[in-house]
Short mmCIF file of C-alpha atoms in Angstrom, two decimals:
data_model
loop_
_atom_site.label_atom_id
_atom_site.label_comp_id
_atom_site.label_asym_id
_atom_site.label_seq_id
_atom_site.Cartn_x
_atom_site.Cartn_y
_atom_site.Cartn_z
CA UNK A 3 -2.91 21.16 2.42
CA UNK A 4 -0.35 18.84 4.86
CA UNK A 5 3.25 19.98 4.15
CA UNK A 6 6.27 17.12 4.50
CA UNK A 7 9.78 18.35 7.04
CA UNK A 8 11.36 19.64 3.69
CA UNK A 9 8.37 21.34 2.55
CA UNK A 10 7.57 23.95 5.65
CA UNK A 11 10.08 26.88 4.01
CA UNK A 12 7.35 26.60 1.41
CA UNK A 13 4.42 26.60 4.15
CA UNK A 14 6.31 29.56 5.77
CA UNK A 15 5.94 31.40 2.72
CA UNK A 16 2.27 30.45 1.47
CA UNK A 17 1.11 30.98 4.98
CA UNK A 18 3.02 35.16 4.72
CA UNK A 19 1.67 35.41 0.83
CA UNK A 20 -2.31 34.55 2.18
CA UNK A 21 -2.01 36.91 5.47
CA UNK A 22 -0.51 39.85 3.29
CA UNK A 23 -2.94 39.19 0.66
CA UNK A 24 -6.20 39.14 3.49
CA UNK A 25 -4.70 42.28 4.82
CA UNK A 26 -4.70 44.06 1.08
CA UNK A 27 -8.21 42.90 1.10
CA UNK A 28 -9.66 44.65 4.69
CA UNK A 29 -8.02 47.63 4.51
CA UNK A 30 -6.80 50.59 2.18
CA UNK A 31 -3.29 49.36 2.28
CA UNK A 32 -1.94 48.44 -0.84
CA UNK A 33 -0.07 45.63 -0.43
CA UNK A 34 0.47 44.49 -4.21
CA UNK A 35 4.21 44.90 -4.26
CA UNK A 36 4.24 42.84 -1.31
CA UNK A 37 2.38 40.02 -2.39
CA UNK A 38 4.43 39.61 -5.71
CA UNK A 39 7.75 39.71 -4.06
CA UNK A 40 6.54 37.18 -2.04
CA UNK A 41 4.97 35.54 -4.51
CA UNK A 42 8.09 35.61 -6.89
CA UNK A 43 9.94 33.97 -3.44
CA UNK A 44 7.15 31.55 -3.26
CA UNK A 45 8.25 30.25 -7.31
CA UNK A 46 11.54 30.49 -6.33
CA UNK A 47 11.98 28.20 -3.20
CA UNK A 48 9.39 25.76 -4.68
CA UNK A 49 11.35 25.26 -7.84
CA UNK A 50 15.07 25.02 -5.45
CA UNK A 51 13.58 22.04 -3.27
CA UNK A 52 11.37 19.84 -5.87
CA UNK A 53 14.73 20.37 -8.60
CA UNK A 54 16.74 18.54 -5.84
CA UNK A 55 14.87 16.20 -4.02
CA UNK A 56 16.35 12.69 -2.47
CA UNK A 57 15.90 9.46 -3.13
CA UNK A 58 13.45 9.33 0.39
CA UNK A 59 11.88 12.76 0.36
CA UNK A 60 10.27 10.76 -3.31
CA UNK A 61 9.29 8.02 -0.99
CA UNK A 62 7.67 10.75 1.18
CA UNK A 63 5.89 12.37 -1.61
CA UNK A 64 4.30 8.99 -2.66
CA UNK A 65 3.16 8.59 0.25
CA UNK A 66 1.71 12.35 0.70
CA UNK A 67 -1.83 11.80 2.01
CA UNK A 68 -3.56 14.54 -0.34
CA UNK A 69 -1.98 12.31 -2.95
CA UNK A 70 -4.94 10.89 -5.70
CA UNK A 71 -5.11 6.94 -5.62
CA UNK A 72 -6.45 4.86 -8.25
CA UNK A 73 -10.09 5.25 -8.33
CA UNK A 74 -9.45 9.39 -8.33
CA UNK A 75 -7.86 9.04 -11.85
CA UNK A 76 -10.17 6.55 -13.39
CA UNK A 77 -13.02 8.35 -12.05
CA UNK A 78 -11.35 11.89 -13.91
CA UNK A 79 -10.36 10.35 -16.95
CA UNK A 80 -13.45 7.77 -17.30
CA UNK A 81 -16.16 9.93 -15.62
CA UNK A 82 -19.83 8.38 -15.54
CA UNK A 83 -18.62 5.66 -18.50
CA UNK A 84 -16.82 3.67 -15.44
CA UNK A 85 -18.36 0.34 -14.67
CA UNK A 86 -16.68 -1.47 -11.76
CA UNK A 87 -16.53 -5.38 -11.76
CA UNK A 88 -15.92 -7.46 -8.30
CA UNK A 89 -15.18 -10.87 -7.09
CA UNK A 90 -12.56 -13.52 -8.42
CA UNK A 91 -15.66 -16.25 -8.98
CA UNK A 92 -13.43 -18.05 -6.72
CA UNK A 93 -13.01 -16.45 -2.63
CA UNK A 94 -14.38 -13.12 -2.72
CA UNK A 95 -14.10 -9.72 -3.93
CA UNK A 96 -10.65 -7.81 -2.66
CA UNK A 97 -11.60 -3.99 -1.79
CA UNK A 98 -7.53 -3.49 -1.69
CA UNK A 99 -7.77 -4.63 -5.55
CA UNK A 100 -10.42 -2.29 -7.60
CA UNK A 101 -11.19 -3.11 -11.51
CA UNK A 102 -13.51 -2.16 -14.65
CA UNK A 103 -14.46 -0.70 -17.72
CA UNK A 104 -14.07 2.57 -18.31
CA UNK A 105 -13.54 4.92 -21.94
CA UNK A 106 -11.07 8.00 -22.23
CA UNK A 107 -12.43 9.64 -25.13
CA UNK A 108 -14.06 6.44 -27.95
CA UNK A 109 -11.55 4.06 -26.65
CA UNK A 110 -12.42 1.89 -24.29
CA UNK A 111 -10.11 0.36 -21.69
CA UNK A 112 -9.91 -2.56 -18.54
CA UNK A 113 -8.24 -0.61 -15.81
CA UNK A 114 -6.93 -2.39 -12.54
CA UNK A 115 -5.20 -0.94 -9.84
CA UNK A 116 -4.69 -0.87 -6.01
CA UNK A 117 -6.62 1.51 -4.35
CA UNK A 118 -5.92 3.14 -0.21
CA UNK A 119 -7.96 4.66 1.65
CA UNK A 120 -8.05 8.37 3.19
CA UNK A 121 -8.93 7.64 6.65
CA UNK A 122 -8.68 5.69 9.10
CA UNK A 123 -12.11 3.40 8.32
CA UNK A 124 -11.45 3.72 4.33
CA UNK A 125 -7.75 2.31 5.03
CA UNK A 126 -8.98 -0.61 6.75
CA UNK A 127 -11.73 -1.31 4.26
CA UNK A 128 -8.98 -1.54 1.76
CA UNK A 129 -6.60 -3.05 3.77
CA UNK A 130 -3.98 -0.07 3.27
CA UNK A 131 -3.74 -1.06 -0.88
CA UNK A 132 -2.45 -4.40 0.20
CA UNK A 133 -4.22 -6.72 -2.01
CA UNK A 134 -4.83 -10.51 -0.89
CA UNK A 135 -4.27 -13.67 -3.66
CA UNK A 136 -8.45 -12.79 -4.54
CA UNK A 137 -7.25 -9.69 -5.33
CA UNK A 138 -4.57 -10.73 -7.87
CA UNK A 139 -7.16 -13.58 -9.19
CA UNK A 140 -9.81 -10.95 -9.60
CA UNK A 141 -6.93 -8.70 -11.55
CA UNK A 142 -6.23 -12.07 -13.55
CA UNK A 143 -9.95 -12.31 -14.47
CA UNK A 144 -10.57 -8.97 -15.81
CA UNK A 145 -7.14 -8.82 -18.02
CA UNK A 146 -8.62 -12.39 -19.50
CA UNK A 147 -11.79 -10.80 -20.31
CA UNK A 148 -10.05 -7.33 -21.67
CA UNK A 149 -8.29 -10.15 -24.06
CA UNK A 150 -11.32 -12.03 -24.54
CA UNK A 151 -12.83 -8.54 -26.14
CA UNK A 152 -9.74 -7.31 -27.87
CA UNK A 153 -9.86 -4.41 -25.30
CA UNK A 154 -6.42 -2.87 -23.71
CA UNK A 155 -5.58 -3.10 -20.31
CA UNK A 156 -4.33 -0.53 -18.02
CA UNK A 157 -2.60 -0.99 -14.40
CA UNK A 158 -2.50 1.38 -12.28
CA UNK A 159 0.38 0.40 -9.41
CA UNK A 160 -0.05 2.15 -5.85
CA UNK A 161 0.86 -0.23 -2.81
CA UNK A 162 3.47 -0.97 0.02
CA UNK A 163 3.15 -4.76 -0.90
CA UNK A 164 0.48 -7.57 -1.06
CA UNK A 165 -0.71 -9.01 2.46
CA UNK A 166 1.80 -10.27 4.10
CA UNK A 167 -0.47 -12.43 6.52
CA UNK A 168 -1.00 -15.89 7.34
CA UNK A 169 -4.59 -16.25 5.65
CA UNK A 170 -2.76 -14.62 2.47
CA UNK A 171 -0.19 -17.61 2.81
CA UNK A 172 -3.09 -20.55 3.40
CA UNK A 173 -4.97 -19.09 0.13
CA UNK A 174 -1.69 -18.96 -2.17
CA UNK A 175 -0.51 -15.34 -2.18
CA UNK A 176 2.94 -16.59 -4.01
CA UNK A 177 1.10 -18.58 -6.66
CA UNK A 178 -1.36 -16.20 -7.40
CA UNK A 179 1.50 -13.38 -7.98
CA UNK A 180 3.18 -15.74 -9.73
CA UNK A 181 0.44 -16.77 -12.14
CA UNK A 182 -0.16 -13.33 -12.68
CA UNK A 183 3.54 -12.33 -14.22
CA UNK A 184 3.05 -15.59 -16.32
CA UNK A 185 -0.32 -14.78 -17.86
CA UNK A 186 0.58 -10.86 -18.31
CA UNK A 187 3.76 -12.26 -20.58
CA UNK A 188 1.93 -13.97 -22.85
CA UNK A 189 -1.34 -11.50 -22.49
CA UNK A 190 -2.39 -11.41 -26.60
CA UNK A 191 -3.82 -7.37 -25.70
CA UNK A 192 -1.43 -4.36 -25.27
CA UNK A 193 -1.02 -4.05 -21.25
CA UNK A 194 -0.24 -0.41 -20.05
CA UNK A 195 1.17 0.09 -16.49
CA UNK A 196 1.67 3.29 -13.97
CA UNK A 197 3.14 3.95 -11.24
CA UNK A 198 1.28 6.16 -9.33
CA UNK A 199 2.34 6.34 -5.64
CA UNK A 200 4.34 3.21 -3.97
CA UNK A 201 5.64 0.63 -6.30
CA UNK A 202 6.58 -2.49 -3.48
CA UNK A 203 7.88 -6.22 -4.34
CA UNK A 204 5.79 -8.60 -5.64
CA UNK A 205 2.59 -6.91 -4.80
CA UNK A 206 3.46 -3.94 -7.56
CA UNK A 207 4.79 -7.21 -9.96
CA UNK A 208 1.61 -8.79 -9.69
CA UNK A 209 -0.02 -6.70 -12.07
CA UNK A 210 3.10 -4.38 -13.14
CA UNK A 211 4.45 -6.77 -16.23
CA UNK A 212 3.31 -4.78 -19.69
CA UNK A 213 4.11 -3.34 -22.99
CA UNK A 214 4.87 0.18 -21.37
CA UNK A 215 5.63 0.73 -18.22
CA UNK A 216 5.73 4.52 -16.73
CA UNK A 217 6.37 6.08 -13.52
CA UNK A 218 5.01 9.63 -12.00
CA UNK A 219 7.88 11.46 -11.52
CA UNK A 220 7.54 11.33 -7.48
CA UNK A 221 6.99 7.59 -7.21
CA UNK A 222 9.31 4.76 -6.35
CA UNK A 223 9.57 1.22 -7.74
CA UNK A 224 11.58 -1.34 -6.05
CA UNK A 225 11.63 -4.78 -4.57
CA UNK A 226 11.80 -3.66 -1.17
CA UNK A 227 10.79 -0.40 0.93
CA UNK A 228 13.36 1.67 2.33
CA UNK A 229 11.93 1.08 6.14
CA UNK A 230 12.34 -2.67 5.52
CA UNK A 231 15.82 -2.98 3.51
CA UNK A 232 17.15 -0.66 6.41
CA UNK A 233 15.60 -2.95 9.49
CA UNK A 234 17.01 -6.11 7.52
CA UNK A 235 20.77 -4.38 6.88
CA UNK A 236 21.01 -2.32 10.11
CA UNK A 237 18.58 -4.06 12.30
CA UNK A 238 17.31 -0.28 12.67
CA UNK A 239 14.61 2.05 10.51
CA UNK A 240 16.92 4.99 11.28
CA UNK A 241 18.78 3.88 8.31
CA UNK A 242 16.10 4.15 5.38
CA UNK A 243 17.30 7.18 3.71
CA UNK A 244 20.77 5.69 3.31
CA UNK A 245 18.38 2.63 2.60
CA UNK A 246 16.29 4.69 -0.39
CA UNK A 247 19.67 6.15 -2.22
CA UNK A 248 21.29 2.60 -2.18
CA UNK A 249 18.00 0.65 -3.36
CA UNK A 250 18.37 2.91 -6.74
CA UNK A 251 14.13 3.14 -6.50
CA UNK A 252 13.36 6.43 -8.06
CA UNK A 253 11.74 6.71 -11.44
CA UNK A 254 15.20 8.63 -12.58
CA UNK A 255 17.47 5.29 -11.41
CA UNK A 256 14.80 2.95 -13.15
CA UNK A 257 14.45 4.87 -16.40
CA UNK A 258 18.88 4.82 -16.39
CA UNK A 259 18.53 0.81 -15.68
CA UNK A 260 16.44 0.77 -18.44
CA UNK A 261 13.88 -1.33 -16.24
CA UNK A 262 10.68 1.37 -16.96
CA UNK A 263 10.23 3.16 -20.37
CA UNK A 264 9.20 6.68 -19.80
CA UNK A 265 8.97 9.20 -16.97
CA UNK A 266 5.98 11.16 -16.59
CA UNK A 267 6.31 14.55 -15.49
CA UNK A 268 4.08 16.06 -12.40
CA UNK A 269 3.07 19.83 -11.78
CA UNK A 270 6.03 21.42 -9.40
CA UNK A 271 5.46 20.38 -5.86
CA UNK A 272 3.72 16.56 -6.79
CA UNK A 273 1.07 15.36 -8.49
CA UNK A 274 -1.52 16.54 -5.16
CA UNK A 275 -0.65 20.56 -6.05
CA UNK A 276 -2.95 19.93 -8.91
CA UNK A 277 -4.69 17.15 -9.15
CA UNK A 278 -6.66 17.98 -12.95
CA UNK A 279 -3.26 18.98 -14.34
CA UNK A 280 -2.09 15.73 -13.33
CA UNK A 281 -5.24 13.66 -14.53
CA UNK A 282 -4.81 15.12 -17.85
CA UNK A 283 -1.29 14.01 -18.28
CA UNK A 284 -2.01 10.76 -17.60
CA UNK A 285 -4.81 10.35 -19.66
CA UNK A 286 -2.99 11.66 -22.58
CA UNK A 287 0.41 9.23 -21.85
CA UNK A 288 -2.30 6.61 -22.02
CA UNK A 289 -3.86 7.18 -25.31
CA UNK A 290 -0.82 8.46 -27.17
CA UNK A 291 0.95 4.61 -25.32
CA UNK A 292 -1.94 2.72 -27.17
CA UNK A 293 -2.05 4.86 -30.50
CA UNK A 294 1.49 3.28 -30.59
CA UNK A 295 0.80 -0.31 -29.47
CA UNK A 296 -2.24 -0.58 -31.11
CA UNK A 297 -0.04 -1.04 -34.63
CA UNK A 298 1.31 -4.11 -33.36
CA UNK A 299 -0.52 -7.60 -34.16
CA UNK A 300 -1.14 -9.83 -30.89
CA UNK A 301 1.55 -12.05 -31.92
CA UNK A 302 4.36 -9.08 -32.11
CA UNK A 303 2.97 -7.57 -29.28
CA UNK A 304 3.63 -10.41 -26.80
CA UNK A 305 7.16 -11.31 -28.83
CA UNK A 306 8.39 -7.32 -28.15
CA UNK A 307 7.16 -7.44 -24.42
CA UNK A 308 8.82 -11.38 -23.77
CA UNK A 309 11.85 -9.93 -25.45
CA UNK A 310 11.68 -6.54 -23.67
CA UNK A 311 12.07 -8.58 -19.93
CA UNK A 312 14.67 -11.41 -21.17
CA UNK A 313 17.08 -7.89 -21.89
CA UNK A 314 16.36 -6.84 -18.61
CA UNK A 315 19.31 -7.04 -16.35
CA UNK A 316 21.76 -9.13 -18.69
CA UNK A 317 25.30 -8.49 -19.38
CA UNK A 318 26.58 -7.76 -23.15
CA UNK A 319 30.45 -7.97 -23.24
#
């Protein structure tokens, strides 16, 4: 397990609780007391720091590398009934930008969502979740087929942005975004989205407009990240905590600005302390969001969502 700066009290006291334990355990000694006073400490300073975290120490935890990416909860909640789908029938097929069929209990679902890697060669075969316009088209082509078979779609969001490069630019990363938010509006299926790690500018936009849209507790959502509005205001990085409080990014700011519709809890110290427990939850969030949605004919479904994103942002007197 890699601890974050504000977590090492807790690593302080994990690493005491395992060496009294291993000591109860090759000798005589009875350390029992020992171990559940530390134990009880353990509860204690775990539930002090995650009860009070920061706008950036959420950024932090988003980014925690033990932290499960896309394809870890579709493989948990789909298991063997996944069936991946590549290519936009246009470029190629974007490895940032991962897609399919997959079933969570009899109901079957199109889930898209940006996937990272966990090393070094993984991140650069996914370009770091940073999906190129073939990635959005590809995302476009599997929510037209999802409507094509009266099947709901589900996003999964995890990225610091789409590709910001020049071969991006030359193959329409705008448009394709763009074209994207338009066809999601009118979509005639009911469109699910989550937040599960990083939540960046147009890249998280390009397949974040839906019926519902959730966060994970310890995920952020905005249309800039804290390193960047800092170097842009300040002309510095040293400035992105400031940066992360002002942006108003946390799932907590978004759910007040009545921009996301419901917060979904994680087990005490993020959603990598236990990964099943967190599978679970999400699995259940999406079948009890489409038990409600399901209700609505295509034609109220897309006049709710148009209507849901027209309210957004504007001023009753």
């Amino acid at each position: 397990m890699e601890y974050l700066d504000f977590e090492l009290p807790i690593k302080e006291l994990q690493e005491q609780y395992e060496k009294a334990c291993l000591i109860g355990e090759e000798s005589d000694v009875d350390v029992s007391n020992t171990c559940k006073q530390i134990e009880k400490k353990l509860k204690e300073k775990k539930a002090e720091i995650y009860k009070n975290l920061t706008p950036w120490q959420r950024v932090q935890l988003s980014r925690h590398p033990d932290r499960p990416y896309t394809m870890d909860y579709i493989n948990a909640m789909c298991g063997d009934s996944f069936l991946e789908l590549h290519g936009d029938r246009n470029f190629k097929d974007d490895k940032a930008m991962v897609g399919g069929l997959g079933k969570i209990g009899n109901q079957s679902y199109m889930f898209i969502g940006q996937q990272k890697g966990y090393n070094t060669k993984t991140r650069q075969y996914r370009n770091f979740g940073m999906a190129n316009p073939e990635g959005y088209r590809k995302a476009l082509r599997l929510m037209k087929s999802a409507e094509k078979f009266g099947l709901p779609v589900v996003t999964l969001v995890d990225t610091p942005g789409a590709f910001p490069g020049l071969e991006a630019e030359e193959r329409g990363q705008g448009e394709a975004i763009a074209r994207n938010i338009l066809e999601m509006t009118r979509l005639k299926v009911p469109i699910i989205v989550i937040i599960i790690g990083e939540g960046a500018s147009g890249g998280a936009l390009g397949i974040g407009v839906g019926d519902r849209v959730l966060m994970l507790e310890n995920t952020w959502y905005s249309v800039i990240s804290p390193e960047s509005c800092s170097s842009i205001l300040w002309r510095s990085w040293e400035y992105k905590e400031q940066a992360a409080e002002a942006l108003k990014l946390t799932a907590t700011d978004m759910k007040k600005l009545k921009l996301i519709d419901e917060i979904v809890k994680e087990p005490l110290g993020g959603a990598h302390s236990n990964r099943e427990k967190t599978f679970l939850t999400v699995a259940e969030v999406i079948e009890k969001t489409y038990k409600e949605l399901k209700m609505l004919s295509p034609t109220d479904l897309v006049k709710k969502r148009m209507d849901k994103y027209l309210d957004m942002g504007a001023f009753k007197g």
